[in-house]
Amino acid sequence: QDLEKKDQSQQSQVQTLENSQAQLQNHRVAFHAGFYTSTEEGSYGPFDVGTVIKYKKVLTNVGGGYSADTGEFTAPLKGTYVFSFVVHTTNNTFTSLMKNSEALVYGHDKSVTEKWDSTTGVAVVTLEVGDRVWVKLQPRFRFSAFRGFFNTFSGFLLFPM
Amino acid sequence: QDLEKKDQSQQSQVQTLENSQAQLQNHRVAFHAGFYTSTEEGSYGPFDVGTVIKYKKVLTNVGGGYSADTGEFTAPLKGTYVFSFVVHTTNNTFTSLMKNSEALVYGHDKSVTEKWDSTTGVAVVTLEVGDRVWVKLQPRFRFSAFRGFFNTFSGFLLFPM
Amino acid sequence: QDLEKKDQSQQSQVQTLENSQAQLQNHRVAFHAGFYTSTEEGSYGPFDVGTVIKYKKVLTNVGGGYSADTGEFTAPLKGTYVFSFVVHTTNNTFTSLMKNSEALVYGHDKSVTEKWDSTTGVAVVTLEVGDRVWVKLQPRFRFSAFRGFFNTFSGFLLFPM
């Protein structure tokens, strides 16, 4: 009887362990996408208002958090995430990585004529389910769009909470 | 009796698993902080000696490793970590990501008049408990400080060792 | 008898848990290396063909995936990885982070005379065992090589698949 009781208690412990390990394996979220033009060279913007940069060329999208339609990553679960973006310019760019309507890191790069330049932002941030992360092109600025991964947006779940 | 012995052995295995899974869950370390001024625009530096950049605006600090008072991240446990920093300039900046007194990656950006520019560094490094990671402004250089996250310092634990 | 059967079933569950936890602990892959010259300042390139940048100064290499001899990271297991690179220039650089022969992110930075600049790329990508990730110096471009970590290549395994 005593042994049977122990056994049941063990069974419950093992179940708990299996659940949390399954959770760990389900918590795989990672993406990498590029803003991509089919033409050789071009400029994107300027616009009068802040604009979501829609990275249409999706290379990685484990867990399905990133949408090429909206350009936004939507957190599928609460946790701490890491994001980064790269923007190239031959002119004057001003961008920011956004959590909903809050800026996490800016990328400002005012280039001179005929010069190439880039700016890269990184942020580590805790998100609630449904929080949206996106890259904003600030009003009246532009960036340089080319064929290939010159302008990218990436992110991944670091740990669930 | 045989069964009882097996049961004890299982109990010990389950205990070991629970401990190492608890460890995994406790090993959550991640931060993101910005160097932030309340004025609209300004320059930080130059100084005669190398100076710790103190990122006062703390957005993320899971695990408490980063201190806004000292500007330093102190490793709470041995493991491999990832760090990054972004610096903006309208002048001439020279910075480095430091592990104690050792440089892990430099960010050098000599801009021309009226131009905006940024430099971003990333490093992956194994730390012992108590190792300090910080961003150094090199002697006689400056960077550009603004309201908002133009200058950031981020990091996270990749895995304990 | 019933108890004995339960016990065997539990033993098998515990074994499965131990195996997958051992896997988690073996899946530690992370590196950070610098392109490093012993001279104070210099330029690397240009070459007529695309060239692997060989980062010889290896600071971190957990799991042994990076080779200073070839300059390439070779995936020891299938999974999703994160990579980044930093390139400095005082001239005109054009680099790309490569997965085998496919570009994941570009770094193009055409500087003006006597200026320092840098470009940083980040990518999140799923690799099969044996896939190679490297940084390519594009034909006819150069970058600036100095003593110290001005030019770096880093990466880590995010999760196995």
CSV table of C-alpha atoms in Angstrom, one decimal:
chain,number,residue,atom,x,y,z
A,1,GLN,CA,0.0,0.0,0.0
A,2,ASP,CA,2.8,2.3,1.0
A,3,LEU,CA,4.6,1.4,-2.2
A,4,GLU,CA,1.5,2.0,-4.3
A,5,LYS,CA,1.2,5.5,-2.8
A,6,LYS,CA,4.8,6.2,-3.6
A,7,ASP,CA,4.2,5.0,-7.1
A,8,GLN,CA,1.3,7.4,-7.6
A,9,SER,CA,3.3,10.3,-6.3
A,10,GLN,CA,6.2,9.4,-8.6
A,11,GLN,CA,3.8,9.1,-11.5
A,12,SER,CA,2.6,12.7,-10.9
A,13,GLN,CA,6.2,14.0,-10.7
A,14,VAL,CA,7.1,12.4,-14.0
A,15,GLN,CA,4.0,13.8,-15.6
A,16,THR,CA,4.9,17.3,-14.4
A,17,LEU,CA,8.4,16.9,-15.9
A,18,GLU,CA,7.1,15.6,-19.2
A,19,ASN,CA,4.7,18.6,-19.5
A,20,SER,CA,7.4,21.2,-18.8
A,21,GLN,CA,9.8,19.5,-21.2
A,22,ALA,CA,7.1,19.4,-23.9
A,23,GLN,CA,6.6,23.1,-23.3
A,24,LEU,CA,10.3,23.7,-23.8
A,25,GLN,CA,10.2,21.9,-27.1
A,26,ASN,CA,7.1,23.8,-28.2
A,27,HIS,CA,8.6,27.1,-27.4
A,28,ARG,CA,10.5,27.4,-30.6
A,29,VAL,CA,10.0,30.8,-32.1
A,30,ALA,CA,12.5,32.4,-34.6
A,31,PHE,CA,12.2,34.4,-37.9
A,32,HIS,CA,14.4,36.2,-40.4
A,33,ALA,CA,12.9,38.2,-43.3
A,34,GLY,CA,14.2,40.6,-46.0
A,35,PHE,CA,12.8,43.7,-47.6
A,36,TYR,CA,13.4,42.7,-51.2
A,37,THR,CA,12.9,44.3,-54.5
A,38,SER,CA,13.0,42.6,-57.9
A,39,THR,CA,14.6,45.6,-59.5
A,40,GLU,CA,18.3,46.2,-59.2
A,41,GLU,CA,18.3,49.3,-57.1
A,42,GLY,CA,15.8,51.7,-55.6
A,43,SER,CA,14.7,53.9,-52.8
A,44,TYR,CA,11.7,53.2,-50.4
A,45,GLY,CA,10.0,56.3,-49.1
A,46,PRO,CA,9.7,59.0,-48.0
A,47,PHE,CA,6.1,59.0,-46.7
A,48,ASP,CA,4.3,61.7,-44.8
A,49,VAL,CA,3.6,59.3,-41.9
A,50,GLY,CA,5.4,56.6,-40.0
A,51,THR,CA,5.2,53.4,-42.0
A,52,VAL,CA,5.6,49.6,-41.2
A,53,ILE,CA,8.4,48.2,-43.3
A,54,LYS,CA,7.0,44.9,-44.7
A,55,TYR,CA,9.7,42.3,-45.1
A,56,LYS,CA,8.2,40.1,-47.8
A,57,LYS,CA,11.0,37.6,-48.4
A,58,VAL,CA,10.7,35.2,-45.4
A,59,LEU,CA,13.7,33.0,-45.0
A,60,THR,CA,13.0,31.6,-41.5
A,61,ASN,CA,9.7,31.5,-39.6
A,62,VAL,CA,9.7,28.8,-36.9
A,63,GLY,CA,6.5,29.1,-34.8
A,64,GLY,CA,4.8,31.3,-37.3
A,65,GLY,CA,5.0,34.6,-35.3
A,66,TYR,CA,6.0,36.8,-38.3
A,67,SER,CA,3.6,37.8,-40.9
A,68,ALA,CA,4.8,39.0,-44.3
A,69,ASP,CA,1.3,40.5,-44.9
A,70,THR,CA,1.5,42.9,-42.0
A,71,GLY,CA,5.3,43.1,-41.6
A,72,GLU,CA,4.7,42.5,-37.9
A,73,PHE,CA,5.8,39.8,-35.4
A,74,THR,CA,3.1,38.9,-33.0
A,75,ALA,CA,4.2,37.2,-29.7
A,76,PRO,CA,2.6,33.7,-29.6
A,77,LEU,CA,3.5,33.4,-25.9
A,78,LYS,CA,4.7,35.5,-23.0
A,79,GLY,CA,8.4,35.6,-22.7
A,80,THR,CA,11.6,37.5,-23.3
A,81,TYR,CA,12.6,37.9,-27.0
A,82,VAL,CA,15.6,39.3,-29.0
A,83,PHE,CA,15.1,41.3,-32.1
A,84,SER,CA,17.4,42.9,-34.7
A,85,PHE,CA,17.1,44.8,-37.9
A,86,VAL,CA,19.5,46.0,-40.6
A,87,VAL,CA,18.8,49.0,-42.9
A,88,HIS,CA,21.0,50.2,-45.8
A,89,THR,CA,20.9,53.7,-47.2
A,90,THR,CA,22.5,55.9,-49.8
A,91,ASN,CA,20.6,58.9,-48.6
A,92,ASN,CA,19.0,59.7,-45.2
A,93,THR,CA,17.3,57.0,-43.2
A,94,PHE,CA,15.6,57.1,-39.8
A,95,THR,CA,14.0,53.9,-38.5
A,96,SER,CA,13.1,52.4,-35.2
A,97,LEU,CA,12.3,48.9,-33.8
A,98,MET,CA,8.9,49.2,-32.2
A,99,LYS,CA,7.0,47.2,-29.5
A,100,ASN,CA,3.4,48.2,-30.2
A,101,SER,CA,3.8,52.1,-30.1
A,102,GLU,CA,7.1,52.1,-28.1
A,103,ALA,CA,10.5,52.5,-29.6
A,104,LEU,CA,13.1,49.9,-28.4
A,105,VAL,CA,16.1,51.1,-30.5
A,106,TYR,CA,16.6,53.6,-33.2
A,107,GLY,CA,18.6,53.5,-36.4
A,108,HIS,CA,19.5,56.9,-37.9
A,109,ASP,CA,21.9,57.2,-40.7
A,110,LYS,CA,22.3,60.3,-42.8
A,111,SER,CA,24.6,59.4,-45.7
A,112,VAL,CA,26.3,61.7,-48.1
A,113,THR,CA,25.8,61.6,-51.9
A,114,GLU,CA,26.9,58.4,-53.6
A,115,LYS,CA,27.9,56.7,-50.3
A,116,TRP,CA,26.6,53.4,-49.0
A,117,ASP,CA,25.9,53.0,-45.3
A,118,SER,CA,24.0,50.8,-42.9
A,119,THR,CA,22.6,50.9,-39.4
A,120,THR,CA,21.8,47.9,-37.2
A,121,GLY,CA,19.6,47.8,-34.1
A,122,VAL,CA,19.3,45.1,-31.4
A,123,ALA,CA,16.8,44.9,-28.5
A,124,VAL,CA,16.0,42.4,-25.8
A,125,VAL,CA,12.4,42.8,-24.6
A,126,THR,CA,9.7,40.9,-22.6
A,127,LEU,CA,6.4,40.6,-24.5
A,128,GLU,CA,2.9,39.6,-23.5
A,129,VAL,CA,0.9,37.3,-25.8
A,130,GLY,CA,-0.2,39.4,-28.7
A,131,ASP,CA,2.3,42.2,-28.4
A,132,ARG,CA,3.5,43.3,-31.8
A,133,VAL,CA,7.1,44.1,-32.8
A,134,TRP,CA,7.8,45.9,-36.1
A,135,VAL,CA,10.2,48.2,-37.8
A,136,LYS,CA,9.1,51.8,-38.5
A,137,LEU,CA,10.3,54.0,-41.2
A,138,GLN,CA,10.0,57.5,-39.7
A,139,PRO,CA,8.0,60.2,-41.6
A,140,ARG,CA,9.9,61.9,-44.4
A,141,PHE,CA,12.8,59.5,-44.4
A,142,ARG,CA,13.8,56.8,-46.9
A,143,PHE,CA,16.0,53.8,-47.2
A,144,SER,CA,17.7,51.9,-50.0
A,145,ALA,CA,16.0,48.8,-51.3
A,146,PHE,CA,17.8,46.3,-53.5
A,147,ARG,CA,17.5,42.8,-54.7
A,148,GLY,CA,18.9,40.6,-51.9
A,149,PHE,CA,19.1,40.8,-48.1
A,150,PHE,CA,20.2,44.4,-47.6
A,151,ASN,CA,17.3,45.2,-45.2
A,152,THR,CA,16.4,42.5,-42.7
A,153,PHE,CA,14.3,42.0,-39.7
A,154,SER,CA,15.0,39.0,-37.3
A,155,GLY,CA,13.9,37.8,-33.9
A,156,PHE,CA,13.6,34.8,-31.6
A,157,LEU,CA,12.2,33.7,-28.3
A,158,LEU,CA,14.9,33.6,-25.6
A,159,PHE,CA,12.8,32.0,-22.9
A,160,PRO,CA,9.0,31.7,-22.0
A,161,MET,CA,7.8,33.3,-18.7
B,1,GLN,CA,11.7,-5.8,-1.7
B,2,ASP,CA,13.1,-5.8,-5.2
B,3,LEU,CA,10.3,-3.5,-6.2
B,4,GLU,CA,10.9,-1.1,-3.2
B,5,LYS,CA,14.5,-0.9,-4.2
B,6,LYS,CA,13.6,0.0,-7.8
B,7,ASP,CA,11.2,2.6,-6.5
B,8,GLN,CA,13.9,4.3,-4.5
B,9,SER,CA,16.2,4.4,-7.4
B,10,GLN,CA,13.5,5.9,-9.6
B,11,GLN,CA,12.8,8.5,-7.0
B,12,SER,CA,16.4,9.6,-7.1
B,13,GLN,CA,16.4,9.8,-10.9
B,14,VAL,CA,13.2,11.9,-10.8
B,15,GLN,CA,14.7,14.2,-8.2
B,16,THR,CA,17.8,14.7,-10.4
B,17,LEU,CA,15.6,15.6,-13.3
B,18,GLU,CA,13.5,18.0,-11.3
B,19,ASN,CA,16.7,19.8,-10.0
B,20,SER,CA,18.2,20.2,-13.5
B,21,GLN,CA,14.9,21.4,-14.9
B,22,ALA,CA,14.5,23.9,-12.0
B,23,GLN,CA,18.1,25.1,-12.8
B,24,LEU,CA,17.1,25.7,-16.5
B,25,GLN,CA,14.2,27.8,-15.4
B,26,ASN,CA,16.2,29.8,-12.9
B,27,HIS,CA,18.8,30.5,-15.6
B,28,ARG,CA,17.0,33.4,-17.1
B,29,VAL,CA,19.2,36.4,-17.6
B,30,ALA,CA,18.5,39.2,-20.1
B,31,PHE,CA,18.8,43.0,-20.2
B,32,HIS,CA,18.3,46.0,-22.5
B,33,ALA,CA,19.1,49.5,-21.4
B,34,GLY,CA,19.5,52.9,-23.1
B,35,PHE,CA,21.7,55.9,-22.7
B,36,TYR,CA,19.1,58.6,-22.5
B,37,THR,CA,19.2,62.3,-22.1
B,38,SER,CA,16.2,64.5,-21.2
B,39,THR,CA,17.4,67.2,-23.6
B,40,GLU,CA,16.7,67.0,-27.2
B,41,GLU,CA,20.2,66.6,-28.5
B,42,GLY,CA,23.7,66.6,-27.2
B,43,SER,CA,27.1,65.1,-27.2
B,44,TYR,CA,28.6,62.9,-24.5
B,45,GLY,CA,32.4,63.2,-24.0
B,46,PRO,CA,35.2,63.6,-24.8
B,47,PHE,CA,37.0,62.6,-21.6
B,48,ASP,CA,40.8,62.2,-21.0
B,49,VAL,CA,40.4,58.6,-19.9
B,50,GLY,CA,38.4,55.6,-20.9
B,51,THR,CA,34.9,55.9,-19.4
B,52,VAL,CA,32.1,53.4,-18.6
B,53,ILE,CA,28.9,54.4,-20.5
B,54,LYS,CA,26.1,54.2,-18.0
B,55,TYR,CA,22.8,53.2,-19.6
B,56,LYS,CA,20.3,54.6,-17.1
B,57,LYS,CA,17.0,53.8,-18.9
B,58,VAL,CA,16.5,50.1,-18.1
B,59,LEU,CA,13.8,48.5,-20.3
B,60,THR,CA,14.6,44.8,-19.5
B,61,ASN,CA,16.5,43.3,-16.6
B,62,VAL,CA,15.5,39.7,-16.0
B,63,GLY,CA,17.8,38.1,-13.4
B,64,GLY,CA,19.1,41.4,-12.2
B,65,GLY,CA,22.6,41.2,-13.8
B,66,TYR,CA,22.7,44.8,-15.1
B,67,SER,CA,23.2,47.8,-12.8
B,68,ALA,CA,22.2,51.3,-14.0
B,69,ASP,CA,24.3,52.7,-11.2
B,70,THR,CA,27.6,51.2,-12.5
B,71,GLY,CA,26.6,50.7,-16.1
B,72,GLU,CA,28.0,47.2,-15.8
B,73,PHE,CA,26.6,43.7,-16.3
B,74,THR,CA,27.9,41.3,-13.7
B,75,ALA,CA,27.6,37.6,-14.5
B,76,PRO,CA,25.3,35.9,-11.9
B,77,LEU,CA,26.5,32.5,-13.0
B,78,LYS,CA,29.1,30.8,-15.2
B,79,GLY,CA,28.0,30.4,-18.8
B,80,THR,CA,28.1,31.6,-22.3
B,81,TYR,CA,26.5,35.0,-22.9
B,82,VAL,CA,25.6,37.2,-25.9
B,83,PHE,CA,26.0,41.0,-25.8
B,84,SER,CA,25.4,43.8,-28.2
B,85,PHE,CA,25.6,47.6,-28.2
B,86,VAL,CA,24.5,50.4,-30.6
B,87,VAL,CA,26.2,53.8,-30.6
B,88,HIS,CA,25.1,56.8,-32.7
B,89,THR,CA,27.3,59.7,-33.6
B,90,THR,CA,27.4,62.9,-35.5
B,91,ASN,CA,31.1,63.3,-34.9
B,92,ASN,CA,33.8,60.9,-34.1
B,93,THR,CA,33.2,57.9,-31.8
B,94,PHE,CA,35.3,55.0,-30.7
B,95,THR,CA,33.8,52.5,-28.3
B,96,SER,CA,34.4,48.9,-27.2
B,97,LEU,CA,32.5,46.2,-25.5
B,98,MET,CA,34.6,45.0,-22.6
B,99,LYS,CA,34.9,41.8,-20.5
B,100,ASN,CA,36.6,43.2,-17.4
B,101,SER,CA,39.7,44.8,-19.1
B,102,GLU,CA,39.6,42.9,-22.4
B,103,ALA,CA,37.9,44.2,-25.6
B,104,LEU,CA,35.4,41.8,-27.2
B,105,VAL,CA,34.4,44.0,-30.2
B,106,TYR,CA,35.1,47.6,-31.2
B,107,GLY,CA,32.8,50.2,-32.7
B,108,HIS,CA,34.6,53.0,-34.5
B,109,ASP,CA,32.7,55.6,-36.5
B,110,LYS,CA,34.2,58.8,-37.6
B,111,SER,CA,31.4,60.8,-39.1
B,112,VAL,CA,31.6,64.0,-41.2
B,113,THR,CA,30.0,67.2,-40.3
B,114,GLU,CA,26.2,67.2,-40.0
B,115,LYS,CA,26.0,63.5,-40.8
B,116,TRP,CA,24.3,60.9,-38.6
B,117,ASP,CA,25.8,57.5,-38.3
B,118,SER,CA,25.8,54.4,-36.0
B,119,THR,CA,28.0,51.4,-35.2
B,120,THR,CA,26.8,48.1,-33.7
B,121,GLY,CA,28.9,45.5,-32.0
B,122,VAL,CA,28.0,41.9,-31.1
B,123,ALA,CA,30.0,39.3,-29.0
B,124,VAL,CA,29.5,35.8,-27.7
B,125,VAL,CA,31.6,35.1,-24.7
B,126,THR,CA,31.9,32.7,-21.8
B,127,LEU,CA,31.9,34.3,-18.3
B,128,GLU,CA,32.8,33.2,-14.8
B,129,VAL,CA,30.6,34.3,-11.9
B,130,GLY,CA,31.4,38.0,-11.2
B,131,ASP,CA,32.9,38.8,-14.6
B,132,ARG,CA,31.9,42.3,-15.6
B,133,VAL,CA,30.8,43.3,-19.2
B,134,TRP,CA,30.5,47.0,-20.1
B,135,VAL,CA,30.8,49.5,-22.9
B,136,LYS,CA,33.8,51.8,-22.9
B,137,LEU,CA,34.0,55.2,-24.5
B,138,GLN,CA,37.7,55.5,-25.5
B,139,PRO,CA,39.7,58.5,-24.4
B,140,ARG,CA,39.2,61.7,-26.4
B,141,PHE,CA,36.2,60.4,-28.3
B,142,ARG,CA,32.5,61.3,-28.0
B,143,PHE,CA,29.1,60.0,-29.1
B,144,SER,CA,25.7,61.6,-29.7
B,145,ALA,CA,23.1,61.4,-26.9
B,146,PHE,CA,19.5,62.0,-27.6
B,147,ARG,CA,16.1,61.5,-26.0
B,148,GLY,CA,15.2,57.9,-26.9
B,149,PHE,CA,17.0,54.6,-27.5
B,150,PHE,CA,19.8,55.8,-29.9
B,151,ASN,CA,22.5,54.3,-27.7
B,152,THR,CA,21.8,50.8,-26.2
B,153,PHE,CA,23.4,48.0,-24.4
B,154,SER,CA,21.8,44.5,-24.4
B,155,GLY,CA,22.7,41.0,-23.3
B,156,PHE,CA,21.5,37.6,-22.3
B,157,LEU,CA,22.6,34.2,-21.0
B,158,LEU,CA,22.7,31.6,-23.8
B,159,PHE,CA,23.4,28.6,-21.6
B,160,PRO,CA,24.9,27.9,-18.1
B,161,MET,CA,28.1,25.8,-17.9
C,1,GLN,CA,2.2,-7.5,-10.6
C,2,ASP,CA,0.2,-4.5,-11.5
C,3,LEU,CA,2.6,-2.4,-9.5
C,4,GLU,CA,5.6,-4.0,-11.2
C,5,LYS,CA,4.1,-3.2,-14.6
C,6,LYS,CA,3.5,0.4,-13.6
C,7,ASP,CA,7.1,0.6,-12.3
C,8,GLN,CA,8.5,-0.5,-15.6
C,9,SER,CA,6.4,2.0,-17.5
C,10,GLN,CA,7.6,4.7,-15.2
C,11,GLN,CA,11.2,3.6,-15.6
C,12,SER,CA,10.8,4.0,-19.4
C,13,GLN,CA,9.3,7.5,-19.0
C,14,VAL,CA,12.2,8.6,-16.7
C,15,GLN,CA,14.7,7.2,-19.2
C,16,THR,CA,13.1,9.2,-22.0
C,17,LEU,CA,13.2,12.4,-19.9
C,18,GLU,CA,16.9,11.8,-19.0
C,19,ASN,CA,17.8,11.3,-22.7
C,20,SER,CA,16.1,14.5,-23.9
C,21,GLN,CA,17.6,16.5,-21.0
C,22,ALA,CA,21.0,15.1,-21.8
C,23,GLN,CA,20.5,16.2,-25.4
C,24,LEU,CA,19.6,19.7,-24.3
C,25,GLN,CA,22.8,19.9,-22.4
C,26,ASN,CA,24.9,18.6,-25.3
C,27,HIS,CA,23.4,21.1,-27.6
C,28,ARG,CA,25.7,23.9,-26.6
C,29,VAL,CA,27.2,25.6,-29.7
C,30,ALA,CA,28.5,29.2,-29.7
C,31,PHE,CA,31.5,31.0,-31.2
C,32,HIS,CA,33.1,34.4,-31.5
C,33,ALA,CA,36.2,35.1,-33.6
C,34,GLY,CA,38.1,38.2,-34.8
C,35,PHE,CA,40.0,39.0,-38.0
C,36,TYR,CA,43.1,40.3,-36.5
C,37,THR,CA,46.4,41.7,-37.8
C,38,SER,CA,49.6,42.1,-35.9
C,39,THR,CA,50.3,45.3,-37.6
C,40,GLU,CA,48.7,48.5,-36.4
C,41,GLU,CA,46.6,49.3,-39.4
C,42,GLY,CA,46.0,47.9,-42.9
C,43,SER,CA,43.5,47.0,-45.6
C,44,TYR,CA,42.4,43.5,-46.6
C,45,GLY,CA,41.6,43.0,-50.2
C,46,PRO,CA,40.6,43.7,-52.9
C,47,PHE,CA,40.6,40.3,-54.7
C,48,ASP,CA,39.3,39.4,-58.1
C,49,VAL,CA,36.9,36.7,-56.7
C,50,GLY,CA,34.7,36.4,-53.6
C,51,THR,CA,36.8,35.4,-50.7
C,52,VAL,CA,36.2,33.7,-47.3
C,53,ILE,CA,37.2,36.0,-44.5
C,54,LYS,CA,39.2,33.8,-42.1
C,55,TYR,CA,38.8,35.0,-38.5
C,56,LYS,CA,42.0,33.6,-36.9
C,57,LYS,CA,41.6,35.0,-33.3
C,58,VAL,CA,39.1,32.6,-31.7
C,59,LEU,CA,37.7,33.9,-28.4
C,60,THR,CA,34.8,31.5,-28.0
C,61,ASN,CA,34.2,28.1,-29.6
C,62,VAL,CA,31.9,26.0,-27.5
C,63,GLY,CA,30.9,22.8,-29.4
C,64,GLY,CA,33.8,23.2,-31.9
C,65,GLY,CA,31.7,24.3,-34.9
C,66,TYR,CA,34.0,27.1,-36.0
C,67,SER,CA,37.3,26.5,-37.8
C,68,ALA,CA,39.9,29.2,-37.9
C,69,ASP,CA,41.6,27.2,-40.7
C,70,THR,CA,38.7,27.5,-43.1
C,71,GLY,CA,37.0,30.5,-41.6
C,72,GLU,CA,33.7,28.5,-41.8
C,73,PHE,CA,31.2,27.4,-39.2
C,74,THR,CA,29.9,23.9,-39.9
C,75,ALA,CA,26.6,22.9,-38.3
C,76,PRO,CA,27.2,20.0,-35.9
C,77,LEU,CA,23.5,19.3,-35.7
C,78,LYS,CA,20.2,20.3,-37.4
C,79,GLY,CA,18.6,23.3,-35.7
C,80,THR,CA,18.0,27.0,-35.9
C,81,TYR,CA,21.0,29.2,-35.4
C,82,VAL,CA,21.8,33.0,-35.0
C,83,PHE,CA,24.8,34.6,-36.7
C,84,SER,CA,26.3,38.1,-36.8
C,85,PHE,CA,29.3,39.8,-38.2
C,86,VAL,CA,30.9,43.3,-37.9
C,87,VAL,CA,33.1,44.8,-40.5
C,88,HIS,CA,35.0,48.1,-40.3
C,89,THR,CA,36.2,50.1,-43.2
C,90,THR,CA,37.9,53.4,-44.1
C,91,ASN,CA,37.3,52.8,-47.8
C,92,ASN,CA,34.6,50.7,-49.6
C,93,THR,CA,33.5,47.4,-48.3
C,94,PHE,CA,30.9,44.9,-49.5
C,95,THR,CA,30.4,41.7,-47.5
C,96,SER,CA,27.8,39.1,-47.0
C,97,LEU,CA,26.9,36.4,-44.5
C,98,MET,CA,26.6,33.2,-46.4
C,99,LYS,CA,24.8,29.8,-45.8
C,100,ASN,CA,26.7,27.6,-48.3
C,101,SER,CA,26.3,29.7,-51.5
C,102,GLU,CA,23.2,31.7,-50.3
C,103,ALA,CA,23.4,35.2,-48.9
C,104,LEU,CA,21.6,35.7,-45.6
C,105,VAL,CA,22.3,39.4,-45.0
C,106,TYR,CA,24.6,42.0,-46.7
C,107,GLY,CA,26.9,44.6,-45.3
C,108,HIS,CA,27.7,47.4,-47.7
C,109,ASP,CA,29.6,50.5,-46.6
C,110,LYS,CA,31.2,52.9,-48.9
C,111,SER,CA,33.1,55.3,-46.8
C,112,VAL,CA,34.7,58.6,-47.8
C,113,THR,CA,38.4,59.4,-47.4
C,114,GLU,CA,39.8,59.4,-43.9
C,115,LYS,CA,36.5,58.3,-42.4
C,116,TRP,CA,35.9,55.3,-40.2
C,117,ASP,CA,32.7,53.3,-40.5
C,118,SER,CA,31.3,49.9,-39.7
C,119,THR,CA,28.5,47.6,-40.9
C,120,THR,CA,26.8,44.9,-38.9
C,121,GLY,CA,24.7,42.0,-40.1
C,122,VAL,CA,22.5,39.6,-38.2
C,123,ALA,CA,20.6,36.5,-39.4
C,124,VAL,CA,18.5,33.7,-38.0
C,125,VAL,CA,18.6,30.5,-40.1
C,126,THR,CA,17.8,26.8,-39.9
C,127,LEU,CA,20.7,24.6,-40.8
C,128,GLU,CA,21.1,20.9,-41.7
C,129,VAL,CA,24.0,19.0,-40.3
C,130,GLY,CA,27.1,20.0,-42.4
C,131,ASP,CA,25.7,23.3,-43.7
C,132,ARG,CA,28.5,25.9,-43.7
C,133,VAL,CA,28.1,29.6,-42.7
C,134,TRP,CA,30.8,32.1,-43.5
C,135,VAL,CA,31.5,35.8,-44.3
C,136,LYS,CA,32.3,36.6,-47.9
C,137,LEU,CA,34.3,39.6,-49.0
C,138,GLN,CA,32.8,40.5,-52.4
C,139,PRO,CA,35.1,40.7,-55.4
C,140,ARG,CA,37.0,44.0,-55.8
C,141,PHE,CA,36.0,45.3,-52.3
C,142,ARG,CA,38.2,45.6,-49.2
C,143,PHE,CA,37.8,46.2,-45.5
C,144,SER,CA,40.1,47.6,-42.8
C,145,ALA,CA,42.0,45.2,-40.6
C,146,PHE,CA,43.6,46.3,-37.4
C,147,ARG,CA,45.0,44.8,-34.2
C,148,GLY,CA,42.0,44.0,-32.0
C,149,PHE,CA,38.4,43.0,-32.6
C,150,PHE,CA,37.3,45.4,-35.3
C,151,ASN,CA,36.1,42.6,-37.6
C,152,THR,CA,34.2,39.8,-35.9
C,153,PHE,CA,32.1,36.7,-36.7
C,154,SER,CA,29.8,35.2,-34.1
C,155,GLY,CA,27.1,32.6,-33.9
C,156,PHE,CA,25.2,30.2,-31.7
C,157,LEU,CA,22.6,27.4,-31.7
C,158,LEU,CA,19.2,28.7,-30.7
C,159,PHE,CA,17.5,25.3,-30.6
C,160,PRO,CA,18.0,21.8,-32.2
C,161,MET,CA,15.3,20.4,-34.4
